[in-house]
Tab-separated table of C-alpha atoms and ligand atoms in Angstrom:
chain	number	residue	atom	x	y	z
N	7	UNK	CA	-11.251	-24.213	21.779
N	8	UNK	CA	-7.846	-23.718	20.619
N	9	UNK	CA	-4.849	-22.235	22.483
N	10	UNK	CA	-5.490	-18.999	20.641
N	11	UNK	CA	-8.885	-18.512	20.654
N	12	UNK	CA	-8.925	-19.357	24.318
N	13	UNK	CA	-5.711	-16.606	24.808
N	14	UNK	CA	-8.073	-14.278	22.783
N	15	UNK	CA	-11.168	-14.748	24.450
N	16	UNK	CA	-9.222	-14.423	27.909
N	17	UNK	CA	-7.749	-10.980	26.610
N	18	UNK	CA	-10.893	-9.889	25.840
N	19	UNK	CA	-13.269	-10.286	28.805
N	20	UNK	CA	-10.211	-9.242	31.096
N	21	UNK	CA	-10.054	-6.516	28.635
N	22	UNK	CA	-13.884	-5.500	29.070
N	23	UNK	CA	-13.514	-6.100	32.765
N	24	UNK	CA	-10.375	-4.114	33.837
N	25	UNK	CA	-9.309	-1.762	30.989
N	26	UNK	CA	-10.677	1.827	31.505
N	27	UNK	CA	-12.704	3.344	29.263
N	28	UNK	CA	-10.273	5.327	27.316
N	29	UNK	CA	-8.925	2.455	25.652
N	30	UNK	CA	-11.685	0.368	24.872
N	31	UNK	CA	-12.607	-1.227	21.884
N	32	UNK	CA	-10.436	-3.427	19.892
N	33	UNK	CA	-7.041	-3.180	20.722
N	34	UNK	CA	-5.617	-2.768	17.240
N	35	UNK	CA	-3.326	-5.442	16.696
N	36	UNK	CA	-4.984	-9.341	15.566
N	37	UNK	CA	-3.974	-11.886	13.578
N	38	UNK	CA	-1.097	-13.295	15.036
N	39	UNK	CA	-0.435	-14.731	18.753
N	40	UNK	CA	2.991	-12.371	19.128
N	41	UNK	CA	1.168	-10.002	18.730
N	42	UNK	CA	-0.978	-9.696	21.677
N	43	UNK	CA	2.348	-8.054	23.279
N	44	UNK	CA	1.778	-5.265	21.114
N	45	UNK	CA	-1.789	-5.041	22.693
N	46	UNK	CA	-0.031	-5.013	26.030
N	47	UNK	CA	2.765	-2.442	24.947
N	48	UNK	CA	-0.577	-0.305	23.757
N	49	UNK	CA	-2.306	-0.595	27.047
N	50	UNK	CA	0.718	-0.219	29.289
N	51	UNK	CA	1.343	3.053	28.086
N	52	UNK	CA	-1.984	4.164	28.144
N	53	UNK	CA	-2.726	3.054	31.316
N	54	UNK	CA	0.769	5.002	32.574
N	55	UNK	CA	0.404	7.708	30.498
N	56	UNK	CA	-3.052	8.456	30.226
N	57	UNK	CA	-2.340	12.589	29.929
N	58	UNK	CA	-0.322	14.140	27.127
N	59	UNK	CA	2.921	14.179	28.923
N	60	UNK	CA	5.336	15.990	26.596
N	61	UNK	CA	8.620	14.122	25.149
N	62	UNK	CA	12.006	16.153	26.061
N	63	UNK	CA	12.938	18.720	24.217
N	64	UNK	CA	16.694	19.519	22.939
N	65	UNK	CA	18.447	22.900	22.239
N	66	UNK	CA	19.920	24.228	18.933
N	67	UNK	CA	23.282	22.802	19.912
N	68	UNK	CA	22.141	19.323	19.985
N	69	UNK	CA	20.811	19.267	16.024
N	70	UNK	CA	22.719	16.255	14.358
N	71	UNK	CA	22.665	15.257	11.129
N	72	UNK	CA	19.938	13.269	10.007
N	73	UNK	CA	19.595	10.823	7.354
N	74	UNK	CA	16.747	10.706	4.831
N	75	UNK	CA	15.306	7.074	4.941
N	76	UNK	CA	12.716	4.883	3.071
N	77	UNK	CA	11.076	6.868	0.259
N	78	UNK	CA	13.381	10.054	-0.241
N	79	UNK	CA	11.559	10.753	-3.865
N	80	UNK	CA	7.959	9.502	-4.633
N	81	UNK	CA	8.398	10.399	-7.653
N	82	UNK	CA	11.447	8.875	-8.823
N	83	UNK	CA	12.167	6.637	-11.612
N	84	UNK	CA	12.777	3.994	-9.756
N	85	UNK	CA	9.780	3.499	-7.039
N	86	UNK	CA	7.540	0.905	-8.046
N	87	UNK	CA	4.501	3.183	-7.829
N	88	UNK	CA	5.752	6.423	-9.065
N	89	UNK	CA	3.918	9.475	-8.001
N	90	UNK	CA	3.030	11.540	-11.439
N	91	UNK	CA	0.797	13.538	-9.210
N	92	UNK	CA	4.009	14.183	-6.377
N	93	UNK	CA	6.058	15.269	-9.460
N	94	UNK	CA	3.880	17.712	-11.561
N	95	UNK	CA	3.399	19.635	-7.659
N	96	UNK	CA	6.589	19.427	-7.197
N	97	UNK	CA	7.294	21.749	-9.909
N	98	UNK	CA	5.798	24.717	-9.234
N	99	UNK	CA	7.144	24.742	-5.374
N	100	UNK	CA	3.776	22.563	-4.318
N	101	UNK	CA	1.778	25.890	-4.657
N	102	UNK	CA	-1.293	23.287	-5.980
N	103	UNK	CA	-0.586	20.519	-2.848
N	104	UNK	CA	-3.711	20.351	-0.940
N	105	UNK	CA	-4.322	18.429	1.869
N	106	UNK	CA	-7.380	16.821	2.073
N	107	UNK	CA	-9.228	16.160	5.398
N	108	UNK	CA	-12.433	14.110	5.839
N	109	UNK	CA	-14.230	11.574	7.682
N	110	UNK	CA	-15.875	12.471	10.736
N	111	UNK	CA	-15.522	16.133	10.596
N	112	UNK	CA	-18.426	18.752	10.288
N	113	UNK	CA	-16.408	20.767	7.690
N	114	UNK	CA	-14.349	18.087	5.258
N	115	UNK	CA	-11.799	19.817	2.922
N	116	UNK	CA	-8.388	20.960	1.942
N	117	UNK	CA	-5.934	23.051	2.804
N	118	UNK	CA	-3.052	24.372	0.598
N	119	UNK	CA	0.792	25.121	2.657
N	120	UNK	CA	-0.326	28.862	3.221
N	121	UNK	CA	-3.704	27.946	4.818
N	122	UNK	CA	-1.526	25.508	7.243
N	123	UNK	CA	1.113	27.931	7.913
N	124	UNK	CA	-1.893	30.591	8.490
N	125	UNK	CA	-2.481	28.426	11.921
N	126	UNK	CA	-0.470	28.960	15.043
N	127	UNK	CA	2.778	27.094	14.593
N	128	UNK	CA	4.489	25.215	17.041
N	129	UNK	CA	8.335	24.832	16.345
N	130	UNK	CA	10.161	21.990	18.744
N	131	UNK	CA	13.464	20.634	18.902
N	132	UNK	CA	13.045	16.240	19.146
N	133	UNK	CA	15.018	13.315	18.826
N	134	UNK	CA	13.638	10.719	16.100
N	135	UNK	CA	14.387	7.196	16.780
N	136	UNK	CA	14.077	4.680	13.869
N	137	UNK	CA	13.249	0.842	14.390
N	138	UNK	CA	16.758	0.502	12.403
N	139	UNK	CA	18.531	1.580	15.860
N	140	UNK	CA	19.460	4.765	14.765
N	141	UNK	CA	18.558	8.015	15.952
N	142	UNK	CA	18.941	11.791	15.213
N	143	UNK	CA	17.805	15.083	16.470
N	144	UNK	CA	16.299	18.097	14.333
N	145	UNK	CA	14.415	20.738	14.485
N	146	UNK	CA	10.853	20.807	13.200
N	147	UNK	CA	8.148	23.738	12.717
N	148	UNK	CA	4.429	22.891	11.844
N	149	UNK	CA	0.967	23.288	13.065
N	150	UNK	CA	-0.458	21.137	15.985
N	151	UNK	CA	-2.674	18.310	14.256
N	152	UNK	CA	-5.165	18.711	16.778
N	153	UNK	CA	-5.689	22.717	15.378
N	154	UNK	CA	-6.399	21.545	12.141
N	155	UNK	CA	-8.568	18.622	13.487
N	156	UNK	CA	-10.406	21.452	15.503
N	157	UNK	CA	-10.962	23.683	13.016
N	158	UNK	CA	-12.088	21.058	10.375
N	159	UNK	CA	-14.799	20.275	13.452
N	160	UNK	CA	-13.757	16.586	14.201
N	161	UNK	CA	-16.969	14.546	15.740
N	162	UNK	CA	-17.034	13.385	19.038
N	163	UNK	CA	-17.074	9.860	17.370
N	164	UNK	CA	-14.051	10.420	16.447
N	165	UNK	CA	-11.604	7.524	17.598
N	166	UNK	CA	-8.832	7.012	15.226
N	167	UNK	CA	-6.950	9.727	12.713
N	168	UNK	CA	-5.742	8.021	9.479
N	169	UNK	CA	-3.267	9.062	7.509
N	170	UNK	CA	-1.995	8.232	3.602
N	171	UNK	CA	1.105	9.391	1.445
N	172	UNK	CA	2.263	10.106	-2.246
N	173	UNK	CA	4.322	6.794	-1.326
N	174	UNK	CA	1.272	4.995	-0.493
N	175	UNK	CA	1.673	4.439	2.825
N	176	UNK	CA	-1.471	4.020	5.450
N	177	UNK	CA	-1.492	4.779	8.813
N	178	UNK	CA	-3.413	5.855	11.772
N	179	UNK	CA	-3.051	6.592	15.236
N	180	UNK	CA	-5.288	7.141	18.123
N	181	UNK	CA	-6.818	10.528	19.910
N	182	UNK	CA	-4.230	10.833	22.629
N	183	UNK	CA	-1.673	10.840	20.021
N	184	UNK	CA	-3.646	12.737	17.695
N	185	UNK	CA	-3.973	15.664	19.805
N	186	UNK	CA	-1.041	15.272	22.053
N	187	UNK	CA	0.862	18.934	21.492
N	188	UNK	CA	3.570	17.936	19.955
N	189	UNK	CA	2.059	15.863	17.020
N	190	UNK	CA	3.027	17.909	14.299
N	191	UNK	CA	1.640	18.418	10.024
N	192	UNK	CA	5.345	19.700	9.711
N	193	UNK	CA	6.576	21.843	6.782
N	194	UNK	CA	10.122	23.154	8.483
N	195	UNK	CA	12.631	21.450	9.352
N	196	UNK	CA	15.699	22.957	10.801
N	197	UNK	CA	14.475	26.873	10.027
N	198	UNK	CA	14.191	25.533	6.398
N	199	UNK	CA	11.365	24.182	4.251
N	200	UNK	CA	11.088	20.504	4.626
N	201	UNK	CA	12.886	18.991	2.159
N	202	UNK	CA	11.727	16.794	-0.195
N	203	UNK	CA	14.151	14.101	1.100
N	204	UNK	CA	12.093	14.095	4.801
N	205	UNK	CA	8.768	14.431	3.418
N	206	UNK	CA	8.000	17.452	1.844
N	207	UNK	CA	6.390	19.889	1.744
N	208	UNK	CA	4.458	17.800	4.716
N	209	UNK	CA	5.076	15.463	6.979
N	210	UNK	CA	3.824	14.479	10.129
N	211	UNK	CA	5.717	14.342	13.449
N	212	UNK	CA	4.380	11.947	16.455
N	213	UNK	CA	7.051	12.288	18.766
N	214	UNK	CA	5.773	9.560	20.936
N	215	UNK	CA	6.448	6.576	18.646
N	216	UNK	CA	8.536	5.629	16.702
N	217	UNK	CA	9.985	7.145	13.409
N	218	UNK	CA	8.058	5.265	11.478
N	219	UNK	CA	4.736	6.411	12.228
N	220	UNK	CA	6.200	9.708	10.901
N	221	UNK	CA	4.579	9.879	7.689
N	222	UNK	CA	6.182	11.946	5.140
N	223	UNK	CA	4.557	13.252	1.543
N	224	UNK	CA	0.968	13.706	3.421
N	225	UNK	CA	-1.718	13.544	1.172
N	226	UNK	CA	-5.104	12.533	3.216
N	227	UNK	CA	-6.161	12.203	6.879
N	228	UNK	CA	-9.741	10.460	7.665
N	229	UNK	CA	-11.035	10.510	10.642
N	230	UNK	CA	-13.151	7.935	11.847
N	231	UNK	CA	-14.634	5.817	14.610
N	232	UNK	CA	-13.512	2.377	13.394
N	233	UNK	CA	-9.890	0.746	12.998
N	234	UNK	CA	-8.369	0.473	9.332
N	235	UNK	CA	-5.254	-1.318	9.587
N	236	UNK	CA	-4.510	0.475	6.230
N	237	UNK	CA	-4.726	-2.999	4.255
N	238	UNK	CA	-1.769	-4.087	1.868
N	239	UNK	CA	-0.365	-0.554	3.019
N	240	UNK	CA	-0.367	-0.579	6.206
N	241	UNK	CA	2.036	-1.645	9.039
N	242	UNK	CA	0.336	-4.960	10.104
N	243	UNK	CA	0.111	-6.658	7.053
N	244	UNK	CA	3.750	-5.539	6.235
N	245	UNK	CA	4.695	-7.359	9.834
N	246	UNK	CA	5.338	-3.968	11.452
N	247	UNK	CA	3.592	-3.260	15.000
N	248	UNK	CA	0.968	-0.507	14.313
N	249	UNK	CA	1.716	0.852	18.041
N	250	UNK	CA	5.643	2.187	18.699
N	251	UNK	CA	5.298	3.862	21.712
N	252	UNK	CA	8.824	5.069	23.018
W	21	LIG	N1	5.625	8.240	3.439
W	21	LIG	C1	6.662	7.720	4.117
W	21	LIG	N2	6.828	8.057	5.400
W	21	LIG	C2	7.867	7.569	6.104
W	21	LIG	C3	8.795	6.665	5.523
W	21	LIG	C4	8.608	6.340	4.152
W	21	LIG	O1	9.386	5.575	3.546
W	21	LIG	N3	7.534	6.875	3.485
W	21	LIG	N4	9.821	6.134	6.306
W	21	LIG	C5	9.606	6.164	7.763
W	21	LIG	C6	10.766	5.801	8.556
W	21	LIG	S1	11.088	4.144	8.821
W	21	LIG	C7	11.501	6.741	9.199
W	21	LIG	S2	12.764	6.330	10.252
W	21	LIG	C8	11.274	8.179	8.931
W	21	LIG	C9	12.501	8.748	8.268
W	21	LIG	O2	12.386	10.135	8.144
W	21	LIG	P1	13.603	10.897	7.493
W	21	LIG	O3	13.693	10.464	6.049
W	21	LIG	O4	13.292	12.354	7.653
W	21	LIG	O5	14.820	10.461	8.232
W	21	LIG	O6	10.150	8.431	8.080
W	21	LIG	C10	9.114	7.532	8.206
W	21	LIG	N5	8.016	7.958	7.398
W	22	LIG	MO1	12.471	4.119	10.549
């Protein structure tokens, strides 16, 4: 037995022995012996925060400015997998965007920016902190993710919400984070439409990682009761840590 195998073997029958049920399964981080501290981040916080304690809020006087960072455009000359699709919506003010839900939910579909602003809205005022070390504070109006995960009838499963992007990106995060009250499919940012620049017309806001698990341009969200690191797209293969709990 190697040094690893043996470290991952250890890790796993302490992790069927000790770690409460909530957090079962496979931790979702593999493939590389650093990373078993993400595994530990993951179950640290869950085993400290195992309710849906809310991040701080900020008042109106606090708004800074905030950069736009990573894909500003998906549609722009220059990204290597330009967006047609992103464009030709983009025209007509997105009144054809659809977000598309499926997976393990009784009723799969889509819903257009006036069924998601039909829901109750939740408008909070957060600070985003990026991986870069910088960090801003806006204000951001969107529906709960849990109300549209509710109404679409998620499973009981469920385990894992996953998320893709015009951009191409793949993502997913867990229940408690899923369904945590301020985990946002945001379309307003600052008592404005989202602009393009941060993700519109949505993005979604998990205020308890973070920025990057912030995906803007939403296209998709499957649920399901498996792990999908997201592949080529997703964090873990690009070296990021799919857990940023802050
Ligand atoms: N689809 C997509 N989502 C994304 C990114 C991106 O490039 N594409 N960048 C991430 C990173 S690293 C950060 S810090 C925030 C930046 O959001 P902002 O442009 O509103 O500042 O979006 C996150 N979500
Ligand atoms: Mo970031």
């Amino acid at each position: 037995m190697t040094r690893r195998t043996a470290l991952v073997a250890g890790a796993g029958a302490a992790g069927s022995l000790f770690v409460p049920g909530y957090i079962k399964g496979l931790p979702p981080t593999y493939g590389h012996i650093l990373r078993m501290g993400d595994n530990l981040t993951y179950s640290a916080q869950r085993i400290l925060l195992p309710s849906q304690r809310l991040v701080r809020e900020y008042s109106h006087r606090d708004v800074s400015s905030f950069p736009a960072i990573g894909t500003t455009d998906p549609a722009a000359q220059d990204m290597p997998n330009r967006s047609e699709a992103y464009g030709a919506l983009r025209k007509d003010g997105f009144a054809d965007w659809r977000l598309s839900v499926s997976g393990l939910v009784a009723r799969p579909g889509t819903y257009s920016l006036a069924d998601l602003k039909r829901f109750p809205s939740r408008t909070q005022i957060t600070r985003h902190t990026c991986e870069e070390g910088w960090s801003a504070i806006a204000e951001w109006t969107g529906v709960p993710l849990g109300r549209v995960l509710e109404a679409a009838g998620m499973l009981p499963s469920a385990r894992w919400i996953n998320f893709s992007s015009f951009d191409e990106w793949a993502d997913s995060i867990d229940l408690l984070d899923g369904l945590h009250p301020q985990t946002l499919l945001a379309y307003g940012m600052n008592g404005r439409d989202l602009p393009i620049p941060h993700g519109g017309p949505v993005r979604l806001r998990v205020e308890t990682q973070l920025g990057y698990k912030s995906m803007k341009f939403l296209q998709r969200i499957v649920v399901t009761d498996t792990f999908d690191d997201g592949g080529k797209n997703g964090n873990i293969q690009n070296g990021w840590s799919w857990y940023a709990g802050i």
